[in-house]
Structures are given as structure tokens and as C-alpha cells.
């Protein structure tokens, strides 16, 4: 994988704008671990190695059990490892990330709205959109994961 450009250096204003969304989400009522799980799942769907590496490391540093981390891609089949809110957030992340395929059906919205209030659902959707944007930057410009840089 050949790195293309440093998008942060090339357009610091754009990066700062995305950073402001991230900072806003840190102040939301959503638990950081929940948001980080969503960031990881979105990155897995999109195949962004840099983001998968970063969010996996962040979750582990924050104390998430390895057993839970490795089940994120198959959360549907993981029984009670994930709470009802986590399952709802991961399902919402999948349907919103795959919007071109899913169209985000009413049933998916209703399931998410049953677990999250309006503000939380809006913030969760901002988080999903933000990570989709970062994934597109990371993939488009071939940002290498820390594991590859340090290898």
C-alpha cells in the first residue's frame, strides 16, 4: 500500500472541521465506549485498516475485553456479550453505513429509536457519518495503520 497524500497537511481546515464534530460528540450523552464500538464497526464495514487499528487499540486501552472486541464483526451472533443499546447502535451503524443498499428502512429506524432518544440518535448518526468520512479519507489516501508503520 503506497501512501498518497497527507490530507491533514493538504487541507487542515477540513480536518479541523471534522475534528470539531468529533469534539462535539465527546460532549454528547452517549458513552464513549459505545461510540468507539460504532467507529470500529463502521470502519470494519468500509475496510479502513488505519481506523480499524486505531479504534481497536483505543477500545483495548479503555479496558474493553479482548473477547468482546473480537466479536464486533459478528455481534449479531454473540448472544448477550453486547447490551441492548450496543446492539441497537451497531445495527443502526450498519444500516446507515450501507445506506445505498439499505435505504435505512423504517424498521431499522424504529429499532434504533426504541433505544435512543432524539438527541442521542442524532448524535449517534453524526458519529456514523463522521467515521464514514474519516474512512473515505483513510482509504482514498492510503493512510497506513500504526501496526504497519511500526512493523
XYZ file of N, CA and C in Angstrom:
453
model
N 0.850 -1.176 0.000
C 0.000 0.000 0.000
C 0.895 1.237 0.000
N 0.729 2.075 -0.984
C 1.525 3.283 -1.114
C 0.719 4.478 -0.641
N 1.271 5.182 0.328
C 0.632 6.389 0.846
C 0.543 7.423 -0.269
N -0.577 8.096 -0.372
C -0.781 9.058 -1.461
C -0.463 10.477 -0.996
N -1.359 11.101 -0.269
C -1.073 12.442 0.266
C -1.414 12.473 1.744
N -0.857 13.454 2.431
C -1.225 13.709 3.823
C -2.392 14.685 3.786
N -3.602 14.159 3.885
C -4.790 15.003 3.745
C -4.913 16.029 4.870
N -4.342 15.742 6.010
C -4.389 16.694 7.125
C -3.539 17.916 6.785
N -2.350 17.661 6.255
C -1.460 18.757 5.852
C -2.013 19.495 4.636
N -2.575 18.746 3.705
C -3.081 19.351 2.469
C -4.291 20.248 2.708
N -5.131 19.885 3.679
C -6.344 20.658 3.953
C -6.625 20.682 5.454
N -5.842 21.451 6.189
C -6.015 21.469 7.643
C -7.379 21.993 8.090
N -7.989 22.865 7.300
C -9.301 23.404 7.678
C -10.371 22.312 7.640
N -10.302 21.473 6.619
C -11.245 20.361 6.522
C -11.086 19.394 7.683
N -9.842 19.075 8.006
C -9.568 18.176 9.125
C -10.049 18.787 10.434
N -9.823 20.092 10.591
C -10.269 20.779 11.809
C -11.796 20.736 11.928
N -12.490 20.890 10.803
C -13.958 20.834 10.828
C -14.433 19.458 11.290
N -13.810 18.402 10.766
C -14.165 17.057 11.218
C -13.804 16.869 12.691
N -12.683 17.444 13.094
C -12.280 17.391 14.495
C -13.280 18.072 15.410
N -13.898 19.133 14.930
C -14.922 19.817 15.723
C -16.147 18.932 15.927
N -16.509 18.159 14.908
C -17.624 17.206 15.057
C -17.236 16.160 16.105
N -16.017 15.650 16.021
C -15.529 14.673 16.990
C -15.590 15.249 18.409
N -15.135 16.479 18.578
C -15.149 17.117 19.904
C -16.572 17.285 20.421
N -17.487 17.618 19.537
C -18.892 17.745 19.924
C -19.432 16.399 20.399
N -19.077 15.341 19.703
C -19.553 14.013 20.079
C -18.991 13.571 21.432
N -17.783 13.998 21.762
C -17.219 13.669 23.075
C -18.039 14.289 24.206
N -18.749 15.364 23.910
C -19.584 16.038 24.911
C -21.021 15.509 24.927
N -21.337 14.592 24.037
C -22.703 14.067 23.980
C -22.957 13.159 25.178
N -24.195 12.757 25.329
C -24.554 11.866 26.441
C -24.278 10.397 26.113
N -23.855 10.122 24.888
C -23.539 8.746 24.513
C -22.238 8.313 25.178
N -22.198 7.123 25.752
C -20.949 6.642 26.357
C -19.845 6.522 25.303
N -18.645 6.922 25.678
C -17.512 6.886 24.744
C -17.280 5.479 24.210
N -17.400 4.473 25.056
C -17.190 3.101 24.593
C -18.197 2.715 23.514
N -19.429 3.133 23.669
C -20.458 2.850 22.665
C -20.096 3.498 21.336
N -19.692 4.754 21.390
C -19.310 5.471 20.168
C -18.082 4.813 19.540
N -17.123 4.421 20.358
C -15.927 3.763 19.822
C -16.256 2.409 19.191
N -17.204 1.672 19.757
C -17.651 0.419 19.139
C -18.262 0.691 17.767
N -19.049 1.756 17.677
C -19.660 2.142 16.407
C -18.570 2.553 15.409
N -17.601 3.351 15.857
C -16.499 3.738 14.969
C -15.799 2.494 14.417
N -15.559 1.531 15.297
C -14.884 0.312 14.863
C -15.732 -0.452 13.853
N -17.021 -0.616 14.130
C -17.878 -1.390 13.214
C -17.989 -0.717 11.852
N -18.160 0.590 11.840
C -18.229 1.322 10.568
C -16.925 1.121 9.797
N -15.811 1.213 10.483
C -14.502 1.047 9.837
C -14.311 -0.369 9.308
N -14.843 -1.359 10.025
C -14.768 -2.736 9.540
C -15.579 -2.893 8.261
N -16.782 -2.340 8.240
C -17.631 -2.430 7.045
C -16.932 -1.794 5.849
N -16.327 -0.641 6.067
C -15.685 0.094 4.980
C -14.288 -0.422 4.646
N -13.706 -1.221 5.517
C -12.386 -1.783 5.257
C -11.250 -0.800 5.420
N -11.367 0.113 6.386
C -10.311 1.094 6.621
C -9.325 0.554 7.661
N -8.188 0.057 7.186
C -7.197 -0.552 8.071
C -6.706 0.417 9.142
N -6.441 1.654 8.750
C -5.952 2.643 9.712
C -6.958 2.812 10.855
N -8.226 2.985 10.511
C -9.256 3.230 11.529
C -9.557 1.985 12.365
N -9.553 0.808 11.737
C -9.765 -0.433 12.489
C -8.672 -0.588 13.531
N -7.439 -0.383 13.116
C -6.300 -0.472 14.023
C -6.431 0.543 15.161
N -6.707 1.791 14.825
C -6.789 2.850 15.830
C -7.917 2.600 16.829
N -9.103 2.281 16.337
C -10.239 2.126 17.243
C -10.145 0.848 18.066
N -9.545 -0.187 17.506
C -9.307 -1.400 18.294
C -8.355 -1.092 19.445
N -7.297 -0.374 19.143
C -6.332 -0.003 20.188
C -6.980 0.894 21.248
N -7.794 1.859 20.798
C -8.476 2.760 21.736
C -9.386 1.977 22.683
N -10.142 1.049 22.131
C -11.056 0.245 22.952
C -10.286 -0.624 23.943
N -9.199 -1.222 23.503
C -8.400 -2.047 24.412
C -7.775 -1.204 25.518
N -7.252 -0.030 25.160
C -6.664 0.867 26.167
C -7.702 1.306 27.187
N -8.940 1.454 26.750
C -10.019 1.887 27.647
C -10.552 0.735 28.497
N -10.044 -0.475 28.266
C -10.418 -1.599 29.110
C -11.434 -2.571 28.530
N -11.776 -2.425 27.255
C -12.705 -3.376 26.649
C -12.041 -4.748 26.602
N -12.775 -5.756 26.980
C -12.246 -7.121 26.965
C -11.963 -7.561 25.530
N -10.855 -8.239 25.337
C -10.482 -8.748 24.023
C -11.598 -9.633 23.472
N -12.225 -10.421 24.355
C -13.295 -11.323 23.925
C -14.447 -10.559 23.282
N -14.715 -9.367 23.770
C -15.781 -8.546 23.196
C -15.309 -7.888 21.900
N -14.089 -7.404 21.900
C -13.536 -6.734 20.722
C -13.575 -7.643 19.494
N -13.157 -8.877 19.663
C -13.075 -9.764 18.501
C -14.450 -10.174 17.986
N -15.489 -9.954 18.774
C -16.844 -10.317 18.342
C -17.597 -9.164 17.679
N -16.992 -7.985 17.596
C -17.684 -6.847 16.977
C -18.162 -7.170 15.562
N -17.359 -7.799 14.698
C -17.850 -8.065 13.339
C -19.042 -9.031 13.300
N -19.192 -9.841 14.335
C -20.269 -10.839 14.376
C -21.175 -10.614 15.584
N -21.371 -9.361 15.915
C -22.169 -9.033 17.101
C -23.563 -9.649 17.036
N -24.112 -9.833 15.838
C -25.448 -10.435 15.678
C -25.508 -11.818 16.326
N -24.384 -12.508 16.308
C -24.321 -13.901 16.748
C -23.637 -14.066 18.100
N -23.484 -12.982 18.841
C -22.671 -13.045 20.063
C -23.482 -13.114 21.353
N -24.748 -13.434 21.260
C -25.560 -13.581 22.470
C -25.631 -12.301 23.265
N -25.384 -12.418 24.548
C -25.506 -11.271 25.457
C -24.181 -10.545 25.695
N -23.203 -10.764 24.843
C -21.923 -10.068 25.001
C -22.134 -8.556 24.885
N -23.037 -8.152 24.007
C -23.340 -6.734 23.807
C -24.691 -6.417 24.426
N -24.780 -5.254 25.058
C -26.040 -4.812 25.665
C -27.061 -4.498 24.572
N -28.303 -4.323 24.974
C -29.361 -3.975 24.014
C -29.035 -2.663 23.312
N -28.530 -1.681 24.053
C -28.170 -0.394 23.437
C -27.003 -0.553 22.472
N -26.024 -1.353 22.838
C -24.897 -1.584 21.931
C -25.368 -2.283 20.659
N -26.222 -3.284 20.797
C -26.740 -3.984 19.618
C -27.536 -3.031 18.733
N -28.344 -2.173 19.353
C -29.121 -1.197 18.576
C -28.189 -0.215 17.864
N -27.144 0.229 18.540
C -26.190 1.169 17.930
C -25.429 0.513 16.787
N -25.022 -0.728 16.972
C -24.297 -1.433 15.914
C -25.200 -1.698 14.712
N -26.447 -2.051 14.960
C -27.391 -2.259 13.855
C -27.629 -0.959 13.100
N -27.799 0.142 13.841
C -28.001 1.448 13.208
C -26.770 1.831 12.397
N -25.584 1.585 12.954
C -24.336 1.891 12.246
C -24.261 1.122 10.929
N -24.680 -0.126 10.943
C -24.619 -0.932 9.725
C -25.596 -0.432 8.670
N -26.829 -0.157 9.058
C -27.822 0.263 8.058
C -27.524 1.653 7.514
N -27.015 2.551 8.360
C -26.682 3.902 7.894
C -25.423 3.862 7.026
N -24.433 3.092 7.405
C -23.211 2.983 6.609
C -23.500 2.378 5.242
N -24.417 1.447 5.196
C -24.779 0.787 3.928
C -26.016 1.426 3.299
N -26.184 2.715 3.468
C -27.377 3.440 3.041
C -27.738 3.195 1.580
N -26.767 3.072 0.704
C -27.057 2.846 -0.714
C -27.736 1.496 -0.932
N -27.428 0.529 -0.065
C -28.029 -0.799 -0.167
C -29.342 -0.890 0.614
N -29.361 -0.285 1.798
C -30.494 -0.483 2.711
C -31.603 0.543 2.553
N -31.240 1.778 2.202
C -32.220 2.854 2.198
C -32.669 3.232 3.597
N -32.048 2.662 4.613
C -32.379 2.864 6.030
C -33.892 2.697 6.242
N -34.355 1.459 6.250
C -35.788 1.197 6.354
C -36.400 1.658 7.683
N -37.705 1.859 7.655
C -38.433 2.289 8.850
C -38.210 1.337 10.027
N -38.155 0.052 9.756
C -37.960 -0.919 10.838
C -36.619 -0.694 11.541
N -35.583 -0.360 10.783
C -34.271 -0.085 11.375
C -34.322 1.192 12.207
N -34.987 2.209 11.669
C -35.141 3.457 12.419
C -35.922 3.204 13.709
N -37.025 2.495 13.611
C -37.864 2.229 14.783
C -37.090 1.472 15.858
N -36.267 0.516 15.451
C -35.465 -0.249 16.410
C -34.455 0.654 17.122
N -33.816 1.531 16.369
C -32.850 2.453 16.975
C -33.554 3.464 17.869
N -34.678 3.990 17.405
C -35.426 4.990 18.181
C -36.002 4.402 19.463
N -36.178 3.096 19.509
C -36.674 2.449 20.725
C -35.613 2.450 21.832
N -34.352 2.551 21.459
C -33.249 2.539 22.431
C -32.654 3.913 22.709
N -32.800 4.832 21.754
C -32.156 6.133 21.866
C -33.174 7.247 21.693
N -33.054 8.289 22.500
C -33.883 9.478 22.334
C -33.453 10.233 21.085
N -34.214 11.268 20.751
C -33.939 12.026 19.525
C -32.513 12.574 19.485
N -32.083 13.204 20.558
C -30.730 13.795 20.590
C -29.660 12.720 20.473
N -29.841 11.630 21.223
C -28.858 10.551 21.161
C -28.804 9.925 19.770
N -29.949 9.744 19.154
C -29.973 9.141 17.826
C -29.343 10.068 16.789
N -29.597 11.359 16.939
C -28.945 12.322 16.041
C -27.429 12.288 16.258
N -26.981 12.298 17.517
C -25.542 12.259 17.801
C -24.918 10.956 17.306
N -25.622 9.849 17.495
C -25.126 8.571 17.008
C -24.973 8.594 15.490
N -25.907 9.207 14.821
C -25.854 9.288 13.355
C -24.748 10.237 12.898
N -24.522 11.308 13.648
C -23.358 12.165 13.352
C -22.071 11.354 13.497
N -21.982 10.530 14.532
C -20.785 9.708 14.748
C -20.577 8.747 13.583
N -21.654 8.138 13.118
C -21.571 7.211 11.990
C -21.126 7.959 10.731
N -21.721 9.107 10.487
C -21.335 9.911 9.324
C -19.890 10.371 9.399
N -19.466 10.780 10.597
C -18.085 11.217 10.781
C -17.111 10.092 10.469
N -17.390 8.900 10.994
C -16.466 7.792 10.758
C -16.473 7.378 9.294
N -17.614 7.434 8.653
C -17.644 7.153 7.214
C -16.769 8.158 6.461
N -16.801 9.427 6.861
C -15.958 10.437 6.221
C -14.478 10.138 6.460
N -14.109 9.837 7.711
C -12.707 9.522 8.010
C -12.264 8.259 7.271
N -13.134 7.263 7.179
C -12.789 6.037 6.442
C -12.493 6.350 4.989
N -13.296 7.200 4.393
C -13.090 7.534 2.996
C -11.777 8.271 2.786
N -11.413 9.115 3.723
C -10.113 9.793 3.645
C -8.978 8.789 3.812
N -9.076 7.949 4.831
C -8.021 6.978 5.101
C -7.804 6.012 3.951
N -8.904 5.512 3.382
C -8.804 4.562 2.273
C -8.332 5.262 0.998
N -8.921 6.409 0.692
C -8.579 7.114 -0.555
C -7.117 7.513 -0.618
N -6.556 7.909 0.525
C -5.181 8.393 0.540
C -4.202 7.380 1.137
N -4.703 6.135 1.363
C -3.856 5.006 1.791
C -3.117 5.273 3.091
N -3.832 5.770 4.089
C -3.230 6.021 5.403
C -2.925 4.670 6.056
N -1.675 4.444 6.373
C -1.231 3.153 6.912
C -1.578 3.038 8.392
N -2.009 1.858 8.837
C -2.267 1.647 10.247
C -0.966 1.660 11.044
N -1.073 2.019 12.316
C 0.113 2.064 13.183
C 0.828 0.717 13.196
N 0.073 -0.369 13.178
C 0.671 -1.696 13.197
C 1.594 -1.906 11.993
N 1.237 -1.366 10.839
C 2.063 -1.500 9.631
C 3.268 -0.573 9.673
N 3.081 0.628 10.219
C 4.167 1.608 10.295
C 5.230 1.136 11.288
N 4.773 0.525 12.390
C 5.695 0.100 13.443
C 6.264 -1.295 13.215
N 5.864 -1.958 12.136
C 6.320 -3.340 11.882
C 7.711 -3.368 11.298
